[in-house]
mmCIF file of C-alpha atoms in Angstrom:
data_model
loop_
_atom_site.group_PDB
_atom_site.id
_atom_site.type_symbol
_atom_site.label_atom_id
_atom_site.label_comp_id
_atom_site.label_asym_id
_atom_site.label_seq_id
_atom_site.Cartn_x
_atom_site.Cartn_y
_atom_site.Cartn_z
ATOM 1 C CA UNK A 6 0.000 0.000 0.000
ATOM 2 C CA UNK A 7 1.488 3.414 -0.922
ATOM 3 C CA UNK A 8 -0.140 6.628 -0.152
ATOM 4 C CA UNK A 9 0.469 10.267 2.143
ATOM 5 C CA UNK A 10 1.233 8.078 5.075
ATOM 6 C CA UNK A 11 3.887 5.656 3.312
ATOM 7 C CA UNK A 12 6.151 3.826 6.177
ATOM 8 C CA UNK A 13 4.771 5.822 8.928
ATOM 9 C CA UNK A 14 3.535 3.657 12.023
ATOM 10 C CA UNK A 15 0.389 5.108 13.654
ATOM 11 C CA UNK A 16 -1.623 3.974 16.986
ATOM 12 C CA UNK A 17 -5.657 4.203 16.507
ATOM 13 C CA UNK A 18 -7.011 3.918 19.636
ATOM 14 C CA UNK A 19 -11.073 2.644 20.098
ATOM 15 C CA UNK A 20 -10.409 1.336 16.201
ATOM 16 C CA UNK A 21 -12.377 -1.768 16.297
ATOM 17 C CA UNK A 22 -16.076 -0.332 14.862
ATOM 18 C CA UNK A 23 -17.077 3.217 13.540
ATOM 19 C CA UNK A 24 -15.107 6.195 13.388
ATOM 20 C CA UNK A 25 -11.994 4.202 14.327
ATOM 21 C CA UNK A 26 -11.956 1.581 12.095
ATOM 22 C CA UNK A 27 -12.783 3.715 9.374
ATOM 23 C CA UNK A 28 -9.422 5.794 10.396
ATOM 24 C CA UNK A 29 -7.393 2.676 10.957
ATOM 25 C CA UNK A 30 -8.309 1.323 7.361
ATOM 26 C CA UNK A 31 -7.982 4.458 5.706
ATOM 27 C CA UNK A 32 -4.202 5.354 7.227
ATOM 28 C CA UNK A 33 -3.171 1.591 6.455
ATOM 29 C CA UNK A 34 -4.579 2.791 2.598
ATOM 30 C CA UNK A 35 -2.771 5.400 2.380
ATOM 31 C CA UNK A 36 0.668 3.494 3.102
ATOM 32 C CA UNK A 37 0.717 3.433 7.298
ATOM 33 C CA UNK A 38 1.213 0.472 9.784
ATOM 34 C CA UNK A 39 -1.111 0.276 12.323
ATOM 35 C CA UNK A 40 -1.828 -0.548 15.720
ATOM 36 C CA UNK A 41 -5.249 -1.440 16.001
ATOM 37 C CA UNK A 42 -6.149 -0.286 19.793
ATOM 38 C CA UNK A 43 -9.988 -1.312 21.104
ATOM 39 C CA UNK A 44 -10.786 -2.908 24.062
ATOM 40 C CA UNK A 45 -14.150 -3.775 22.538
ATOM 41 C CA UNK A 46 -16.589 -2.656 25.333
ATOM 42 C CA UNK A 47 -20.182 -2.005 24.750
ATOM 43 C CA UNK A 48 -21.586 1.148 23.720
ATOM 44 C CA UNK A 49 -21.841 1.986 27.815
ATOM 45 C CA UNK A 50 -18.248 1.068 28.074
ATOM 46 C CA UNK A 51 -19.220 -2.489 29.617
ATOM 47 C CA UNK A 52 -17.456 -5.900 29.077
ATOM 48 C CA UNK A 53 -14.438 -6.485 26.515
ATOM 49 C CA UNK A 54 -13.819 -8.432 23.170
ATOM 50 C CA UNK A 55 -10.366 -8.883 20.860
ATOM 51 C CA UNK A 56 -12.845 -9.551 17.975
ATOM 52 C CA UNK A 57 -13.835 -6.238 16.502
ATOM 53 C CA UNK A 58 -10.314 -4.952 16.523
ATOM 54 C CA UNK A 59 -9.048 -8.734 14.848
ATOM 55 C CA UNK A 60 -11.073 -8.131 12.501
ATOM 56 C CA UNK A 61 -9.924 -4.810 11.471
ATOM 57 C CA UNK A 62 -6.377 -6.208 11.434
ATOM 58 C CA UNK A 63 -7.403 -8.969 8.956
ATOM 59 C CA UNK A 64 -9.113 -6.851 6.814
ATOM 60 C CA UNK A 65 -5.671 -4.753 6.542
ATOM 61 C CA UNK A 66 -3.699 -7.907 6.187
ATOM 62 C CA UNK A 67 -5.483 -8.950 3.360
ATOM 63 C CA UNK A 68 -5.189 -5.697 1.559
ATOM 64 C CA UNK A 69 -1.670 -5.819 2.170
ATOM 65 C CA UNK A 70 -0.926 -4.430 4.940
ATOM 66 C CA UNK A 71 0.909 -4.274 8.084
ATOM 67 C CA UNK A 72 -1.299 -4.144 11.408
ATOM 68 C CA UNK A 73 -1.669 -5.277 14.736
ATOM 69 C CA UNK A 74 -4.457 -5.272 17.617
ATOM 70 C CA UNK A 75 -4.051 -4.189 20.818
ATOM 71 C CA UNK A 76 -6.519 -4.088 23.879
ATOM 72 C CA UNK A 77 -5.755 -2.107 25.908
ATOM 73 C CA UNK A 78 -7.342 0.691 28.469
ATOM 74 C CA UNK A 79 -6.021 3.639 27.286
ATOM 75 C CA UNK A 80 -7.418 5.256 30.190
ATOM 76 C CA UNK A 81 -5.152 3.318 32.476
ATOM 77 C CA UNK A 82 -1.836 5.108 32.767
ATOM 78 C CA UNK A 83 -0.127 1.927 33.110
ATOM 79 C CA UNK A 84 -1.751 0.263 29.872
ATOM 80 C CA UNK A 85 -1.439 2.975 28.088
ATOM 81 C CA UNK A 86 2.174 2.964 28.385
ATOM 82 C CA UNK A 87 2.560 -0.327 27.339
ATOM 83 C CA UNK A 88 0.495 0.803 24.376
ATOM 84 C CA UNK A 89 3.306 3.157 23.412
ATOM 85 C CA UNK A 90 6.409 0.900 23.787
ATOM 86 C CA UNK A 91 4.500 -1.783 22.106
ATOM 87 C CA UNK A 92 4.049 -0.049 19.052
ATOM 88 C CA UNK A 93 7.667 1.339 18.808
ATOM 89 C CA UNK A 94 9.117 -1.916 20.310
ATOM 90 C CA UNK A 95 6.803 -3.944 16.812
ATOM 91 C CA UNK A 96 7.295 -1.351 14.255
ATOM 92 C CA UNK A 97 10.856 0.496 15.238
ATOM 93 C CA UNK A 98 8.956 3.702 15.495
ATOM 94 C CA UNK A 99 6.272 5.758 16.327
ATOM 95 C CA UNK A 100 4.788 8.552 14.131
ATOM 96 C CA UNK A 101 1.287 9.214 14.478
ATOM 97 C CA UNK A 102 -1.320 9.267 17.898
ATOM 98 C CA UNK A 103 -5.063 8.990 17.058
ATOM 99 C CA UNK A 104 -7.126 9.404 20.244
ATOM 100 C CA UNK A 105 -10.562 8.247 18.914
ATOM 101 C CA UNK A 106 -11.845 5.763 21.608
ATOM 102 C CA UNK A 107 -15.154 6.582 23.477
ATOM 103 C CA UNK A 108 -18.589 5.692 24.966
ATOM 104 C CA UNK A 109 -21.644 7.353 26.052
ATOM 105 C CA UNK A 110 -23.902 7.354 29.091
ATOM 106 C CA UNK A 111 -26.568 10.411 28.150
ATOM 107 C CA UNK A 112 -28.437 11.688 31.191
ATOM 108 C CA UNK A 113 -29.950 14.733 32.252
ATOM 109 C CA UNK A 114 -28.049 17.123 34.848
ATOM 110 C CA UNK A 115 -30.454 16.473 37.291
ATOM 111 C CA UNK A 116 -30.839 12.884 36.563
ATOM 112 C CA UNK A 117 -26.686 12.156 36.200
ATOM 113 C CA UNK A 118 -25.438 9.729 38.698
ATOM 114 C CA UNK A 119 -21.829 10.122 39.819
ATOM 115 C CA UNK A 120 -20.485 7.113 38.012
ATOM 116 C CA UNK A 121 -21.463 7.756 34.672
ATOM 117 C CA UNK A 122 -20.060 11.548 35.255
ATOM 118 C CA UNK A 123 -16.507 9.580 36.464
ATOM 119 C CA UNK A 124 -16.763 6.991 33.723
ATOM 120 C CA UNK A 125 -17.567 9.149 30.673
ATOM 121 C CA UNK A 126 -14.585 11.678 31.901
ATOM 122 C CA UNK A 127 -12.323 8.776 32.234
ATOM 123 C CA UNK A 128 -12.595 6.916 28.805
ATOM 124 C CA UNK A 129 -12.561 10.322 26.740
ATOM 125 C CA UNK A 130 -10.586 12.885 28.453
ATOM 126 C CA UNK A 131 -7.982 10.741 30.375
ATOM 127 C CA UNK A 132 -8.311 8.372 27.491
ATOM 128 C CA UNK A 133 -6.646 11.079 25.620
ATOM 129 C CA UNK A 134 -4.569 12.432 28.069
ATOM 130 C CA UNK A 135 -2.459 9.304 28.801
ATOM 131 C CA UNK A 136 -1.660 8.068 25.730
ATOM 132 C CA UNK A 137 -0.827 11.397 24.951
ATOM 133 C CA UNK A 138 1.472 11.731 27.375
ATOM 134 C CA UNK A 139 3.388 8.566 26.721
ATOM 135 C CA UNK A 140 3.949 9.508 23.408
ATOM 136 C CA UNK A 141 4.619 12.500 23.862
ATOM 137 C CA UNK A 142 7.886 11.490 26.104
ATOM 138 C CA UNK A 143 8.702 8.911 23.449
ATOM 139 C CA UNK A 144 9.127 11.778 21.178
ATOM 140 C CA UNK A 145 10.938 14.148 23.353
ATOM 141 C CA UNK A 146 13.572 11.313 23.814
ATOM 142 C CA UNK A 147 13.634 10.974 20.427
ATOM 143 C CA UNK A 148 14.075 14.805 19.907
ATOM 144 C CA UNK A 149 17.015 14.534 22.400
ATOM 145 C CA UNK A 150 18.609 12.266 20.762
ATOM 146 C CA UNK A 151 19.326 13.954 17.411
ATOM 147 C CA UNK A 152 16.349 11.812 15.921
ATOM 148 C CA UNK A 153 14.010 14.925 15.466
ATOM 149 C CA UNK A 154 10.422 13.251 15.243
ATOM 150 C CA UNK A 155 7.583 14.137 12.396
ATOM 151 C CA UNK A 156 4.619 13.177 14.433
ATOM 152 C CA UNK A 157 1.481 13.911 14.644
ATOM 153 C CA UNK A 158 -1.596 13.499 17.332
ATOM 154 C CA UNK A 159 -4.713 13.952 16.337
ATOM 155 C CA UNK A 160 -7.940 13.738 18.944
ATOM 156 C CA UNK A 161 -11.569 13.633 18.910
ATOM 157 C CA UNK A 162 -13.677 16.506 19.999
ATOM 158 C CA UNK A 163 -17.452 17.172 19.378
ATOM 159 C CA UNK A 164 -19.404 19.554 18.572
ATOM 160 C CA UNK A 165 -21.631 18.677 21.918
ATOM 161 C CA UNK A 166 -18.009 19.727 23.756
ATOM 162 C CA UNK A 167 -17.538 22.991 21.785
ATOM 163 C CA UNK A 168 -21.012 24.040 21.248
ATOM 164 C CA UNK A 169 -22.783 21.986 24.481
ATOM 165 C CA UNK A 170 -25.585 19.405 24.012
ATOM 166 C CA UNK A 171 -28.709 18.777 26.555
ATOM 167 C CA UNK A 172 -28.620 15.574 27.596
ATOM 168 C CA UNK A 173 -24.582 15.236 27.541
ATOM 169 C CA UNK A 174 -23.183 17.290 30.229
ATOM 170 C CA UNK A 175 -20.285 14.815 30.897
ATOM 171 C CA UNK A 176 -19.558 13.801 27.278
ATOM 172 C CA UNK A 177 -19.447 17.327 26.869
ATOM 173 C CA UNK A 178 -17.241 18.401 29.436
ATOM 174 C CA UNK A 179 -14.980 15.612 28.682
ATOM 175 C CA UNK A 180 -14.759 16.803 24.838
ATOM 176 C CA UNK A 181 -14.498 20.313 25.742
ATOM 177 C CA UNK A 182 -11.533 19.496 28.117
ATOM 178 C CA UNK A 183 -10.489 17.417 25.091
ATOM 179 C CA UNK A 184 -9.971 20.581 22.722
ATOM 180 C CA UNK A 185 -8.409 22.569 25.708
ATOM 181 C CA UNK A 186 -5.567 19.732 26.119
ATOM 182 C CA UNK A 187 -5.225 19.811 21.745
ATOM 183 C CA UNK A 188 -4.320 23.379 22.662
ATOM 184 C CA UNK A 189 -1.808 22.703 25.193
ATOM 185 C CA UNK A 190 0.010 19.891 23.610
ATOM 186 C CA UNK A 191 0.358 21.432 20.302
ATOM 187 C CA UNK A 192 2.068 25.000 22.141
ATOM 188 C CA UNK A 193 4.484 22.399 24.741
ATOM 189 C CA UNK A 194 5.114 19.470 21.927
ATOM 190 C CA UNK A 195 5.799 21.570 18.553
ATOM 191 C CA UNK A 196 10.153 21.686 19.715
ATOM 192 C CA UNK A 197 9.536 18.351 19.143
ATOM 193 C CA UNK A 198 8.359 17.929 16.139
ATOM 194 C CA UNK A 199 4.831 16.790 16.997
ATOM 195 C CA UNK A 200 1.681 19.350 15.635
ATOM 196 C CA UNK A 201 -1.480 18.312 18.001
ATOM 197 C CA UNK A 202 -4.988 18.975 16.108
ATOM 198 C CA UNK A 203 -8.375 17.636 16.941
ATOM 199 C CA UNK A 204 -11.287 16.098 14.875
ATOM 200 C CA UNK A 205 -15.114 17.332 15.669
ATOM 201 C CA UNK A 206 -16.941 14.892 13.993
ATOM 202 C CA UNK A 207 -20.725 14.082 13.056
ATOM 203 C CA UNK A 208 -21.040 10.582 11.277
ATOM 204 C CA UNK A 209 -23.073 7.511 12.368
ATOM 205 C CA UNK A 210 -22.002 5.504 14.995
ATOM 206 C CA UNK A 211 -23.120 3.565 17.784
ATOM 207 C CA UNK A 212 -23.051 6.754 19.845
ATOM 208 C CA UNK A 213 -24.868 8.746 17.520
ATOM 209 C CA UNK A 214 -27.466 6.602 16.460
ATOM 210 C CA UNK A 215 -29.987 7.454 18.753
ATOM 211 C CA UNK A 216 -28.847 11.234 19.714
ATOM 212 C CA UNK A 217 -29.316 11.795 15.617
ATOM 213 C CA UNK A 218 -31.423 9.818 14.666
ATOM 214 C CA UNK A 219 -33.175 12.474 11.750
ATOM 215 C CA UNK A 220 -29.867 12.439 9.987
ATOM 216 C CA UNK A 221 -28.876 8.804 9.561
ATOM 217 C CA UNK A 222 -32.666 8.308 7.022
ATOM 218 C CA UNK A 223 -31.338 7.362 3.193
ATOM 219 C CA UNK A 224 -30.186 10.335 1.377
ATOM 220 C CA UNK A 225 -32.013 11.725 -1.831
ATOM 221 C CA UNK A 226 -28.801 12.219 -3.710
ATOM 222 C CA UNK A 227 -26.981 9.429 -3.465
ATOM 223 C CA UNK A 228 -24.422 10.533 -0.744
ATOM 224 C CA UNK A 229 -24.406 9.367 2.756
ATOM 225 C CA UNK A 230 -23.315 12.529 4.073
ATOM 226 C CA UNK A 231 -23.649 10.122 7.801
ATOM 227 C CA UNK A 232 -20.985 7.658 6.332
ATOM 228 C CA UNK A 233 -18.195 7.421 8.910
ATOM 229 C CA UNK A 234 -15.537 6.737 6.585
ATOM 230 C CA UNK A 235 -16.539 10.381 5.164
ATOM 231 C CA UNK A 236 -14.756 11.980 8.106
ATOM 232 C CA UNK A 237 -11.052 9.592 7.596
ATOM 233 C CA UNK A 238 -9.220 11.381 4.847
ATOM 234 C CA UNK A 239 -8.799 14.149 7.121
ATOM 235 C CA UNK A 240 -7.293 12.151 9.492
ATOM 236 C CA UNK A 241 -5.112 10.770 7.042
ATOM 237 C CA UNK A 242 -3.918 14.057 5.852
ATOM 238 C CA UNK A 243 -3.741 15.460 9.280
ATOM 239 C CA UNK A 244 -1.510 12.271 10.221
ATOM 240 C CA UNK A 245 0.757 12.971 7.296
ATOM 241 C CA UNK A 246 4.181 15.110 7.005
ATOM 242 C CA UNK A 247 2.051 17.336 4.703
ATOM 243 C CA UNK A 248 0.258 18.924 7.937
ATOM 244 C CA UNK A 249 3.249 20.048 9.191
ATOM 245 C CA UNK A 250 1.873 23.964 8.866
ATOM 246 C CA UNK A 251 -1.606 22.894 11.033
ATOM 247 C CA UNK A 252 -1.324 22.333 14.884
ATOM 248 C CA UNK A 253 -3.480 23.582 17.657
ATOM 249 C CA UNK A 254 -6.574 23.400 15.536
ATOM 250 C CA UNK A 255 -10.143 22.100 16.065
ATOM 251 C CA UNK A 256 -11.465 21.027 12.707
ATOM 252 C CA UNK A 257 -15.458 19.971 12.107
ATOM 253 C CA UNK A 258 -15.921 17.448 9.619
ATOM 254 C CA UNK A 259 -19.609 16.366 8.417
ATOM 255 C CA UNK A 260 -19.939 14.687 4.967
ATOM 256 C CA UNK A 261 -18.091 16.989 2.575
ATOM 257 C CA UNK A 262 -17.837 19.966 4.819
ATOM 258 C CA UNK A 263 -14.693 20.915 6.684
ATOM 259 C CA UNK A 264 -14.783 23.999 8.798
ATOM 260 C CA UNK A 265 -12.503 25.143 10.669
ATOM 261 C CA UNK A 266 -13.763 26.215 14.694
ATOM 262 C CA UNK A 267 -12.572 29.476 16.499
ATOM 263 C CA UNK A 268 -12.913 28.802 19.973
ATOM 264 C CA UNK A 269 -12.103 30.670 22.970
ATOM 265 C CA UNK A 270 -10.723 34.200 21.581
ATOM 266 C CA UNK A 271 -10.969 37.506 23.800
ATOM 267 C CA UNK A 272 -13.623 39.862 22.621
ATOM 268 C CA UNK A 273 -14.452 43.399 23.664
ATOM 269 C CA UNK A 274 -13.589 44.631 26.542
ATOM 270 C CA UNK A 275 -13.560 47.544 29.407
ATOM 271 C CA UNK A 276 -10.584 48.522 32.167
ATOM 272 C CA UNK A 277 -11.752 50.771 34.697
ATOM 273 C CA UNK A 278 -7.828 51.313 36.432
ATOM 274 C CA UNK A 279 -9.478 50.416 39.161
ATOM 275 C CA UNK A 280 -11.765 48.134 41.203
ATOM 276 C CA UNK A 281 -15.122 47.754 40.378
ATOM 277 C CA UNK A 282 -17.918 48.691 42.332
ATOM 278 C CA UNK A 283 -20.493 46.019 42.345
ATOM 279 C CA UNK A 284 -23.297 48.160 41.365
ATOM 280 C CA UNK A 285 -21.638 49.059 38.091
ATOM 281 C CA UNK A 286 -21.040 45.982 36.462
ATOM 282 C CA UNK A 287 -24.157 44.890 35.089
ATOM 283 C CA UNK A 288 -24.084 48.088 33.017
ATOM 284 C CA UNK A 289 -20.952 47.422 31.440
ATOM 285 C CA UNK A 290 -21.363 43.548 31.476
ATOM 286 C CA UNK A 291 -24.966 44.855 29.200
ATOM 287 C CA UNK A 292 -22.887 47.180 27.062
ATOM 288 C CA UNK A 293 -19.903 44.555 26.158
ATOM 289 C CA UNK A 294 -22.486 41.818 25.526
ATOM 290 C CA UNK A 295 -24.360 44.133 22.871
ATOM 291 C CA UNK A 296 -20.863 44.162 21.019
ATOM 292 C CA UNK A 297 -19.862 40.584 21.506
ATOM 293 C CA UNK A 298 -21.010 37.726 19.254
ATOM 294 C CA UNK A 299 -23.971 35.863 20.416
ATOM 295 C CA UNK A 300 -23.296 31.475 21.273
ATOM 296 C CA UNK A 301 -24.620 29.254 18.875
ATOM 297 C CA UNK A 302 -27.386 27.568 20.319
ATOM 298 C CA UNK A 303 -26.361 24.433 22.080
ATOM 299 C CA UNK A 304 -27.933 20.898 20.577
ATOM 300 C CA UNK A 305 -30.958 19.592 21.396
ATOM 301 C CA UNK A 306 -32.258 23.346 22.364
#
């Protein structure tokens, strides 16, 4: 297989069904080996099966390629370490982090119990964070060591965590954090070579199906705009040496539209020289949000 990615070794993590397997396939197209990471949970993150990530691994084998599956929790520091120096320790290198592995357990503020907050936060945001991090060192040493690295991370955000989502309040805080960390990485990790970006995707999944439900009917024209596999050639081209001008980005991808998200930025403003009085900020709170831009309303609104 020859392609953007040719002889570049990338870790997929959660890459046994949907969004992940469509990444893992397409970067193992386009020329890439690939560790195929999923512990193979249910769609609420319970029990655990080699099978769906096996069978992404054959499917790459018989096209030619190089892969390998790998099971485990990225969210435990330990595991995910192992993760790292398995890769490098197989392939002789490691060049490209996707953080893609996830679950869902919806509930209303009110109605959230304390485990699904700690799960949900777990799997996505620590899910990112440590395998991050153990790459991250891998390719400092390497940096350190005269071998200057061309990596590249790229993680999964949502539009639920950028523009909120009622019903979601830990998936969204978790995929919020998730952009916030893409941020962070991309300023501390660029010396070494490494640009951080993150995905927001919409596609159908298991953890969409029910949340979208209106979007996944057949389309009229032919193109299933809901096709997960839409969203991997950005991944792809974010995961090759041809990104090496994009880092600390948050990029939407739905069917054939990319756009580009602008976060966080400061907007207008007021400096008194001194302390406020109480009694005058609601007046000039009133006047700076008549000149800022109004939030997008938050899904499911």
């Amino acid at each position: 297989m020859t392609g953007i990615c040719e002889g570049r070794v990338a870790i997929v993590t959660g890459a046994g069904r949907g969004l992940g397997r469509e990444h893992a396939l397409e970067l193992a197209r386009q020329g890439a080996k690939v560790v195929v990471n999923d512990l193979g949970t249910s769609l609420g993150g319970d029990g655990a099966s080699r099978g769906p990530g096996a069978e992404v691994v054959e499917i790459i084998r018989a096209n030619g390629g190089e892969a390998f599956s790998n099971g485990a929790d990225i969210a435990d520091f330990a595991q995910a370490e192992a993760l790292i120096a398995e890769a490098v320790e197989t392939f002789g290198r490691l060049d490209i982090l996707v953080n893609n592995a996830g679950f869902v357990r919806d509930r209303m503020l009110v109605n959230a119990e304390e485990s699904e907050w700690d799960a949900v936060i777990r799997v996505h945001l620590k899910g990112h964070f440590a395998p991050l991090r153990h790459a991250a060192a891998y390719w400092r040493s390497e940096a350190k060591n005269g071998r200057m690295p061309v990596a590249r991370v790229i993680n999964t955000s949502s539009g639920a965590g950028l523009q909120g989502s009622v019903g979601q309040a830990a998936y969204a805080a978790a995929k919020g954090g998730i952009a916030s960390l893409t941020l962070v990485a991309a300023g501390e990790l660029a010396r070494y070579g490494v640009t951080v970006n993150a995905i927001a995707p919409s596609a159908r999944t298991r953890m969409t199906e029910g949340a979208f439900a209106e979007k996944m009917a057949a389309p009229a024209d032919g193109f299933d705009r809901m096709d997960p596999a839409n969203v991997s050639p950005l991944v792809a081209w974010l995961a090759s040496p041809g990104s090496h001008a994009v880092t600390g980005r948050v990029i939407e991808i739905e069917g054939g539209r990319i756009c580009v998200e602008e976060g966080w930025r400061h907007g207008p403003a007021r400096d008194a020289g001194r302390r406020w009085r109480a009694e005058e900020v609601g007046d000039v709170l009133a006047e700076l949000i008549a000149e800022s831009v109004s939030p997008e309303p938050i899904y499911g609104a």
